[in-house]
One Martini backbone bead per residue (centre of mass of N, CA, C, O) as a GRO file, in nm:
protein
  368
    1MET     BB    1 -11.003   4.000   4.758
    2ASN     BB    2 -11.184   4.227   4.621
    3ILE     BB    3 -11.468   4.411   4.612
    4TRP     BB    4 -11.576   4.294   4.344
    5GLU     BB    5 -11.553   3.991   4.419
    6VAL     BB    6 -11.739   4.005   4.663
    7ILE     BB    7 -11.991   4.102   4.515
    8LEU     BB    8 -12.008   3.870   4.307
    9ALA     BB    9 -12.023   3.640   4.511
   10PHE     BB   10 -12.280   3.740   4.652
   11LEU     BB   11 -12.458   3.736   4.397
   12VAL     BB   12 -12.439   3.431   4.344
   13VAL     BB   13 -12.561   3.340   4.612
   14VAL     BB   14 -12.835   3.474   4.570
   15LEU     BB   15 -12.906   3.328   4.307
   16ILE     BB   16 -12.905   3.044   4.422
   17LEU     BB   17 -13.122   3.075   4.641
   18VAL     BB   18 -13.358   3.194   4.472
   19SER     BB   19 -13.363   2.981   4.248
   20LEU     BB   20 -13.409   2.734   4.422
   21LEU     BB   21 -13.671   2.822   4.560
   22SER     BB   22 -13.853   2.901   4.312
   23ASN     BB   23 -13.828   2.628   4.152
   24VAL     BB   24 -13.940   2.448   4.378
   25LEU     BB   25 -14.217   2.583   4.390
   26VAL     BB   26 -14.304   2.501   4.108
   27LEU     BB   27 -14.288   2.194   4.155
   28ILE     BB   28 -14.497   2.182   4.382
   29CYS     BB   29 -14.732   2.290   4.215
   30PHE     BB   30 -14.723   2.070   3.998
   31LEU     BB   31 -14.770   1.826   4.200
   32TYR     BB   32 -15.038   1.934   4.341
   33SER     BB   33 -15.170   2.024   4.066
   34ALA     BB   34 -15.384   1.894   3.830
   35ASP     BB   35 -15.441   2.139   3.646
   36ILE     BB   36 -15.146   2.196   3.567
   37ARG     BB   37 -15.083   1.909   3.448
   38LYS     BB   38 -15.305   1.923   3.215
   39GLN     BB   39 -15.143   2.135   3.088
   40VAL     BB   40 -14.937   2.189   2.826
   41PRO     BB   41 -14.744   2.422   2.937
   42GLY     BB   42 -14.634   2.249   3.177
   43LEU     BB   43 -14.405   2.110   3.018
   44PHE     BB   44 -14.237   2.364   2.959
   45ILE     BB   45 -14.207   2.455   3.255
   46LEU     BB   46 -14.072   2.197   3.355
   47ASN     BB   47 -13.825   2.211   3.171
   48LEU     BB   48 -13.730   2.493   3.265
   49THR     BB   49 -13.698   2.421   3.565
   50PHE     BB   50 -13.483   2.200   3.535
   51CYS     BB   51 -13.272   2.377   3.403
   52ASN     BB   52 -13.247   2.580   3.636
   53LEU     BB   53 -13.167   2.377   3.856
   54LEU     BB   54 -12.911   2.264   3.726
   55MET     BB   55 -12.769   2.536   3.703
   56THR     BB   56 -12.772   2.595   4.008
   57VAL     BB   57 -12.626   2.328   4.115
   58LEU     BB   58 -12.374   2.303   3.897
   59ASN     BB   59 -12.270   2.599   3.787
   60MET     BB   60 -12.277   2.825   4.001
   61PRO     BB   61 -12.072   2.706   4.210
   62LEU     BB   62 -11.831   2.708   4.009
   63THR     BB   63 -11.830   3.012   3.968
   64LEU     BB   64 -11.783   3.083   4.261
   65ALA     BB   65 -11.509   2.935   4.278
   66GLY     BB   66 -11.374   3.101   4.048
   67ILE     BB   67 -11.390   3.377   4.192
   68ILE     BB   68 -11.232   3.302   4.452
   69HIS     BB   69 -10.973   3.133   4.312
   70LYS     BB   70 -10.901   3.208   4.008
   71ASN     BB   71 -10.983   2.910   3.909
   72GLN     BB   72 -11.017   2.595   3.841
   73PRO     BB   73 -11.268   2.385   3.930
   74GLY     BB   74 -11.126   2.121   3.956
   75GLY     BB   75 -11.108   1.918   3.707
   76ASP     BB   76 -11.130   1.865   3.373
   77GLN     BB   77 -11.380   1.681   3.371
   78ILE     BB   78 -11.568   1.861   3.534
   79CYS     BB   79 -11.547   2.110   3.347
   80HIS     BB   80 -11.650   1.973   3.087
   81VAL     BB   81 -11.927   1.894   3.196
   82ALA     BB   82 -12.014   2.182   3.277
   83ALA     BB   83 -11.992   2.304   2.990
   84PHE     BB   84 -12.192   2.118   2.858
   85LEU     BB   85 -12.436   2.191   3.041
   86GLU     BB   86 -12.439   2.497   2.997
   87THR     BB   87 -12.500   2.487   2.694
   88PHE     BB   88 -12.754   2.310   2.706
   89LEU     BB   89 -12.931   2.468   2.919
   90THR     BB   90 -12.938   2.743   2.782
   91THR     BB   91 -13.069   2.652   2.515
   92ASN     BB   92 -13.317   2.511   2.639
   93SER     BB   93 -13.435   2.763   2.773
   94MET     BB   94 -13.478   2.933   2.522
   95LEU     BB   95 -13.663   2.723   2.371
   96SER     BB   96 -13.881   2.709   2.591
   97MET     BB   97 -13.973   3.004   2.559
   98ALA     BB   98 -14.053   2.973   2.264
   99ALA     BB   99 -14.266   2.751   2.314
  100LEU     BB  100 -14.449   2.923   2.497
  101SER     BB  101 -14.513   3.138   2.280
  102ILE     BB  102 -14.648   2.945   2.081
  103ASP     BB  103 -14.874   2.850   2.266
  104ARG     BB  104 -15.001   3.139   2.310
  105TRP     BB  105 -15.053   3.204   2.019
  106ILE     BB  106 -15.253   2.974   1.963
  107ALA     BB  107 -15.453   3.040   2.199
  108VAL     BB  108 -15.525   3.335   2.091
  109VAL     BB  109 -15.551   3.316   1.769
  110PHE     BB  110 -15.656   2.985   1.806
  111PRO     BB  111 -15.890   2.894   2.020
  112LEU     BB  112 -16.073   2.670   1.875
  113SER     BB  113 -15.790   2.495   1.780
  114TYR     BB  114 -15.595   2.437   2.019
  115HIS     BB  115 -15.654   2.131   2.108
  116SER     BB  116 -15.560   2.027   1.814
  117LYS     BB  117 -15.268   2.178   1.795
  118MET     BB  118 -15.215   2.140   2.129
  119ARG     BB  119 -15.081   1.864   2.240
  120TYR     BB  120 -14.899   1.641   2.405
  121LYS     BB  121 -14.764   1.538   2.149
  122ASP     BB  122 -14.671   1.813   2.045
  123ALA     BB  123 -14.505   1.894   2.295
  124ALA     BB  124 -14.311   1.650   2.279
  125LEU     BB  125 -14.191   1.727   2.003
  126ILE     BB  126 -14.080   2.002   2.084
  127LEU     BB  127 -13.897   1.895   2.313
  128SER     BB  128 -13.728   1.710   2.134
  129TYR     BB  129 -13.609   1.938   1.966
  130THR     BB  130 -13.475   2.101   2.193
  131TRP     BB  131 -13.283   1.874   2.278
  132LEU     BB  132 -13.146   1.826   2.005
  133HIS     BB  133 -13.051   2.116   1.963
  134SER     BB  134 -12.896   2.152   2.240
  135VAL     BB  135 -12.693   1.893   2.215
  136SER     BB  136 -12.530   1.947   1.952
  137PHE     BB  137 -12.325   2.170   2.037
  138PRO     BB  138 -12.174   2.032   2.282
  139ILE     BB  139 -12.078   1.789   2.118
  140VAL     BB  140 -11.899   1.943   1.923
  141ALA     BB  141 -11.726   2.092   2.135
  142ALA     BB  142 -11.620   1.835   2.283
  143SER     BB  143 -11.489   1.693   2.031
  144LEU     BB  144 -11.299   1.975   1.988
  145SER     BB  145 -11.210   2.103   2.263
  146TRP     BB  146 -11.432   2.367   2.339
  147VAL     BB  147 -11.386   2.317   2.654
  148GLY     BB  148 -11.369   2.521   2.964
  149PHE     BB  149 -11.187   2.748   3.140
  150HIS     BB  150 -11.297   3.090   3.179
  151HIS     BB  151 -11.166   3.379   3.309
  152LEU     BB  152 -11.371   3.598   3.222
  153TYR     BB  153 -11.621   3.413   3.369
  154ALA     BB  154 -11.540   3.204   3.591
  155SER     BB  155 -11.607   2.949   3.392
  156CYS     BB  156 -11.752   2.669   3.249
  157THR     BB  157 -11.711   2.674   2.892
  158LEU     BB  158 -11.668   2.799   2.607
  159TYR     BB  159 -11.330   2.707   2.482
  160ASN     BB  160 -11.028   2.816   2.313
  161LYS     BB  161 -10.677   2.710   2.319
  162ARG     BB  162 -10.633   2.702   2.003
  163PRO     BB  163 -10.517   2.904   1.752
  164GLU     BB  164 -10.574   2.716   1.493
  165ASP     BB  165 -10.908   2.724   1.575
  166ARG     BB  166 -11.029   3.011   1.549
  167THR     BB  167 -11.210   3.013   1.295
  168GLN     BB  168 -11.393   2.773   1.372
  169PHE     BB  169 -11.488   2.898   1.643
  170VAL     BB  170 -11.622   3.149   1.527
  171ILE     BB  171 -11.831   3.003   1.356
  172PHE     BB  172 -11.959   2.838   1.581
  173THR     BB  173 -12.046   3.074   1.765
  174GLY     BB  174 -12.229   3.212   1.559
  175PHE     BB  175 -12.425   2.974   1.520
  176PHE     BB  176 -12.506   2.928   1.809
  177HIS     BB  177 -12.633   3.219   1.867
  178THR     BB  178 -12.827   3.219   1.628
  179LEU     BB  179 -12.975   2.926   1.711
  180SER     BB  180 -13.060   3.050   1.998
  181PHE     BB  181 -13.100   3.353   2.063
  182ILE     BB  182 -13.209   3.473   1.792
  183LEU     BB  183 -13.429   3.265   1.737
  184SER     BB  184 -13.585   3.308   2.003
  185LEU     BB  185 -13.635   3.612   1.967
  186ILE     BB  186 -13.801   3.596   1.708
  187VAL     BB  187 -14.026   3.421   1.822
  188LEU     BB  188 -14.111   3.606   2.052
  189CYS     BB  189 -14.183   3.856   1.884
  190PHE     BB  190 -14.388   3.734   1.691
  191THR     BB  191 -14.593   3.605   1.892
  192TYR     BB  192 -14.639   3.847   2.098
  193LEU     BB  193 -14.732   4.055   1.884
  194LYS     BB  194 -14.981   3.894   1.803
  195VAL     BB  195 -15.108   3.890   2.082
  196LEU     BB  196 -15.122   4.200   2.116
  197LYS     BB  197 -15.309   4.252   1.879
  198VAL     BB  198 -15.551   4.091   1.990
  199ALA     BB  199 -15.576   4.234   2.263
  200ARG     BB  200 -15.634   4.519   2.147
  201PHE     BB  201 -15.888   4.443   1.995
  202HIS     BB  202 -16.051   4.360   2.249
  203CYS     BB  203 -16.023   4.628   2.397
  204LYS     BB  204 -16.181   4.798   2.192
  205ARG     BB  205 -16.446   4.647   2.218
  206ILE     BB  206 -16.486   4.696   2.520
  207ASP     BB  207 -16.472   5.008   2.512
  208VAL     BB  208 -16.718   5.054   2.334
  209ILE     BB  209 -16.926   4.916   2.519
  210THR     BB  210 -16.870   5.080   2.772
  211MET     BB  211 -16.932   5.364   2.657
  212GLN     BB  212 -17.221   5.304   2.566
  213THR     BB  213 -17.327   5.237   2.848
  214LEU     BB  214 -17.251   5.508   2.988
  215VAL     BB  215 -17.430   5.684   2.804
  216LEU     BB  216 -17.706   5.549   2.864
  217LEU     BB  217 -17.622   5.571   3.175
  218VAL     BB  218 -17.665   5.868   3.311
  219ASP     BB  219 -17.758   5.785   3.631
  220ILE     BB  220 -17.510   5.675   3.723
  221HIS     BB  221 -17.300   5.607   3.952
  222PRO     BB  222 -16.990   5.744   3.993
  223SER     BB  223 -16.839   5.492   4.107
  224VAL     BB  224 -16.904   5.304   3.871
  225ARG     BB  225 -16.781   5.472   3.646
  226GLU     BB  226 -16.492   5.482   3.764
  227ARG     BB  227 -16.441   5.176   3.762
  228CYS     BB  228 -16.468   5.138   3.457
  229LEU     BB  229 -16.238   5.332   3.371
  230GLU     BB  230 -16.013   5.194   3.534
  231GLU     BB  231 -16.036   4.916   3.397
  232GLN     BB  232 -15.977   5.023   3.116
  233ARG     BB  233 -15.687   5.118   3.173
  234ARG     BB  234 -15.572   4.844   3.273
  235ARG     BB  235 -15.636   4.677   3.018
  236ARG     BB  236 -15.441   4.828   2.822
  237GLN     BB  237 -15.170   4.746   3.002
  238ARG     BB  238 -15.152   4.441   3.057
  239ALA     BB  239 -15.040   4.310   2.796
  240THR     BB  240 -14.793   4.494   2.761
  241LYS     BB  241 -14.650   4.421   3.027
  242LYS     BB  242 -14.622   4.116   2.987
  243ILE     BB  243 -14.470   4.117   2.713
  244SER     BB  244 -14.238   4.298   2.807
  245THR     BB  245 -14.140   4.093   3.018
  246PHE     BB  246 -14.071   3.855   2.839
  247ILE     BB  247 -13.871   4.006   2.646
  248GLY     BB  248 -13.701   4.178   2.845
  249THR     BB  249 -13.570   3.949   3.016
  250PHE     BB  250 -13.433   3.806   2.786
  251VAL     BB  251 -13.252   4.042   2.691
  252LEU     BB  252 -13.125   4.136   2.964
  253CYS     BB  253 -12.988   3.853   3.033
  254PHE     BB  254 -12.854   3.753   2.743
  255ALA     BB  255 -12.728   3.982   2.568
  256PRO     BB  256 -12.463   4.056   2.718
  257TYR     BB  257 -12.334   3.773   2.691
  258VAL     BB  258 -12.348   3.739   2.383
  259ILE     BB  259 -12.195   3.996   2.307
  260THR     BB  260 -11.936   3.924   2.459
  261ARG     BB  261 -11.874   3.662   2.301
  262LEU     BB  262 -11.845   3.809   2.024
  263VAL     BB  263 -11.635   4.030   2.099
  264GLU     BB  264 -11.411   3.835   2.205
  265LEU     BB  265 -11.318   3.732   1.916
  266SER     BB  266 -11.176   4.043   1.856
  267VAL     BB  267 -11.130   4.105   2.168
  268ASP     BB  268 -10.890   4.099   2.448
  269ASN     BB  269 -10.961   4.366   2.656
  270ILE     BB  270 -11.169   4.255   2.859
  271GLU     BB  271 -11.327   4.297   3.137
  272SER     BB  272 -11.361   4.066   3.386
  273HIS     BB  273 -11.603   4.181   3.542
  274TRP     BB  274 -11.795   4.189   3.300
  275GLY     BB  275 -11.800   3.888   3.242
  276VAL     BB  276 -11.932   3.810   3.515
  277ILE     BB  277 -12.180   3.990   3.494
  278SER     BB  278 -12.296   3.860   3.237
  279LYS     BB  279 -12.322   3.583   3.370
  280CYS     BB  280 -12.518   3.672   3.597
  281LEU     BB  281 -12.743   3.759   3.406
  282ALA     BB  282 -12.790   3.478   3.290
  283TYR     BB  283 -12.858   3.351   3.569
  284SER     BB  284 -13.110   3.540   3.636
  285LYS     BB  285 -13.316   3.382   3.463
  286ALA     BB  286 -13.358   3.154   3.678
  287VAL     BB  287 -13.505   3.362   3.870
  288SER     BB  288 -13.736   3.494   3.682
  289ASP     BB  289 -13.902   3.260   3.555
  290PRO     BB  290 -14.092   3.172   3.791
  291PHE     BB  291 -14.239   3.455   3.793
  292VAL     BB  292 -14.314   3.505   3.493
  293TYR     BB  293 -14.447   3.195   3.433
  294SER     BB  294 -14.584   3.131   3.737
  295LEU     BB  295 -14.611   3.256   4.045
  296LEU     BB  296 -14.787   3.522   3.928
  297ARG     BB  297 -15.009   3.343   3.867
  298HIS     BB  298 -15.322   3.256   3.953
  299GLN     BB  299 -15.294   2.942   3.976
  300TYR     BB  300 -15.044   2.945   4.166
  301LYS     BB  301 -15.166   3.114   4.390
  302LYS     BB  302 -15.396   2.917   4.453
  303THR     BB  303 -15.217   2.676   4.523
  304TRP     BB  304 -15.071   2.813   4.765
  305LYS     BB  305 -15.322   2.863   4.932
  306ASP     BB  306 -15.398   2.564   4.960
  307ILE     BB  307 -15.137   2.473   5.095
  308ILE     BB  308 -15.149   2.661   5.341
  309ASN     BB  309 -15.430   2.572   5.439
  310LYS     BB  310 -15.347   2.277   5.479
  311ILE     BB  311 -15.125   2.326   5.685
  312LEU     BB  312 -15.332   2.505   5.876
  313LYS     BB  313 -15.616   2.368   5.870
  314ARG     BB  314 -15.776   2.518   5.636
  315SER     BB  315 -16.001   2.643   5.445
  316SER     BB  316 -16.006   2.766   5.115
  317ILE     BB  317 -16.299   2.856   5.205
  318ASN     BB  318 -16.426   3.163   5.323
  319SER     BB  319 -16.730   3.219   5.457
  320SER     BB  320 -16.704   3.495   5.599
  321SER     BB  321 -16.622   3.666   5.349
  322ALA     BB  322 -16.886   3.615   5.194
  323GLY     BB  323 -17.076   3.747   5.416
  324LYS     BB  324 -16.946   4.049   5.383
  325GLU     BB  325 -17.035   4.144   5.098
  326SER     BB  326 -17.339   4.215   5.119
  327PRO     BB  327 -17.332   4.449   5.329
  328ARG     BB  328 -17.144   4.625   5.164
  329SER     BB  329 -17.331   4.659   4.915
  330CYS     BB  330 -17.570   4.779   5.078
  331GLN     BB  331 -17.426   5.036   5.168
  332GLN     BB  332 -17.389   5.147   4.880
  333LEU     BB  333 -17.699   5.155   4.811
  334ASN     BB  334 -17.783   5.352   5.053
  335VAL     BB  335 -17.674   5.619   4.932
  336VAL     BB  336 -17.907   5.607   4.769
  337SER     BB  337 -18.204   5.621   4.667
  338LYS     BB  338 -18.480   5.449   4.589
  339ALA     BB  339 -18.478   5.529   4.287
  340ASP     BB  340 -18.174   5.469   4.242
  341ARG     BB  341 -18.194   5.165   4.302
  342HIS     BB  342 -18.367   5.098   4.060
  343LEU     BB  343 -18.156   5.202   3.852
  344ALA     BB  344 -17.926   5.014   3.939
  345CYS     BB  345 -18.068   4.752   3.859
  346THR     BB  346 -18.097   4.825   3.562
  347SER     BB  347 -17.791   4.870   3.512
  348SER     BB  348 -17.694   4.582   3.588
  349ALA     BB  349 -17.816   4.440   3.345
  350ALA     BB  350 -17.635   4.580   3.136
  351PHE     BB  351 -17.364   4.482   3.268
  352ILE     BB  352 -17.407   4.183   3.225
  353THR     BB  353 -17.395   4.195   2.919
  354THR     BB  354 -17.111   4.317   2.909
  355SER     BB  355 -16.962   4.090   3.075
  356VAL     BB  356 -16.983   3.868   2.866
  357VAL     BB  357 -16.787   3.998   2.666
  358LYS     BB  358 -16.550   4.027   2.866
  359MET     BB  359 -16.515   3.724   2.928
  360ALA     BB  360 -16.444   3.640   2.641
  361ALA     BB  361 -16.196   3.839   2.613
  362SER     BB  362 -16.030   3.747   2.875
  363CYS     BB  363 -15.900   3.489   2.758
  364VAL     BB  364 -15.653   3.627   2.644
  365PHE     BB  365 -15.516   3.695   2.930
  366LEU     BB  366 -15.485   3.397   3.035
  367PHE     BB  367 -15.253   3.323   2.807
  368ILE     BB  368 -15.026   3.553   2.889
   0.00000   0.00000   0.00000
């Protein structure tokens, strides 16, 4: 093994370990929290997590063996089954992300009718379609013997060994990536850009109310004013960062592999190391999905805090920390004079009114 092969093998090992750990954590949160199980998007996240786990346990180790031995791991039957699962799981993962984007689009753009438009029955129908869509392509490929070990990617995947089937395989590959990667990307872009449009609209409304309040409260304490302006700046960037992460990780992980598969149909001298790298990028989506869609969200963080507190036999609500908040706020109020404290109380009433509007608009960000 040369240095490149050692690096790639080490990269696959890291992907296996991190993907296995992070996806198992998502499953533990799902099983522990009744609130997460009640939510309709939980079905899509559960389906995505199972796809990532199966890919991690079944396909990544075979790719690692292919990199090390530079040959097909196991017999033909094992490789054909692995290629079937790789095609099915990759497509299912892409469509699950598209389903999650549709769910969030409905939740943000149609919040009042969300519970009538996205029920468990509707989510089950969407998942049924994703499974039917995902399994149709590997069935066709397996029936035509277009699965096997591909040396360019050091893995069991779609592969045509017969030159006489080249034209049919090119057409099949084009349809496959169009109806999996490109279709999912179009859905992601359409839905999340609609969500971003609504989020920016609510941000503008909140900014107008905040600025009007700050203008009216001329004698407001500078620290309060600065906190309001800082929160205003963070709010403008929050939705954009999240949506850029959803679409960016999808493109960054899958696009190099899909482009390589399409270029490979007409170019024969593609560097083998690049083929494996593009495959590793596709595998890395199984690593990023738990963090992008689950573990970094507030509800999952709260669930893990409860689990850790339960393990350590501590209460999830720390009464001592609640008791420290009031003295701290009193110290801040003592900075100003007695007359200023009276003005601060009057100002807080105006901010309570403003916060009601902010809380209503913040529902947009909870669904992103």
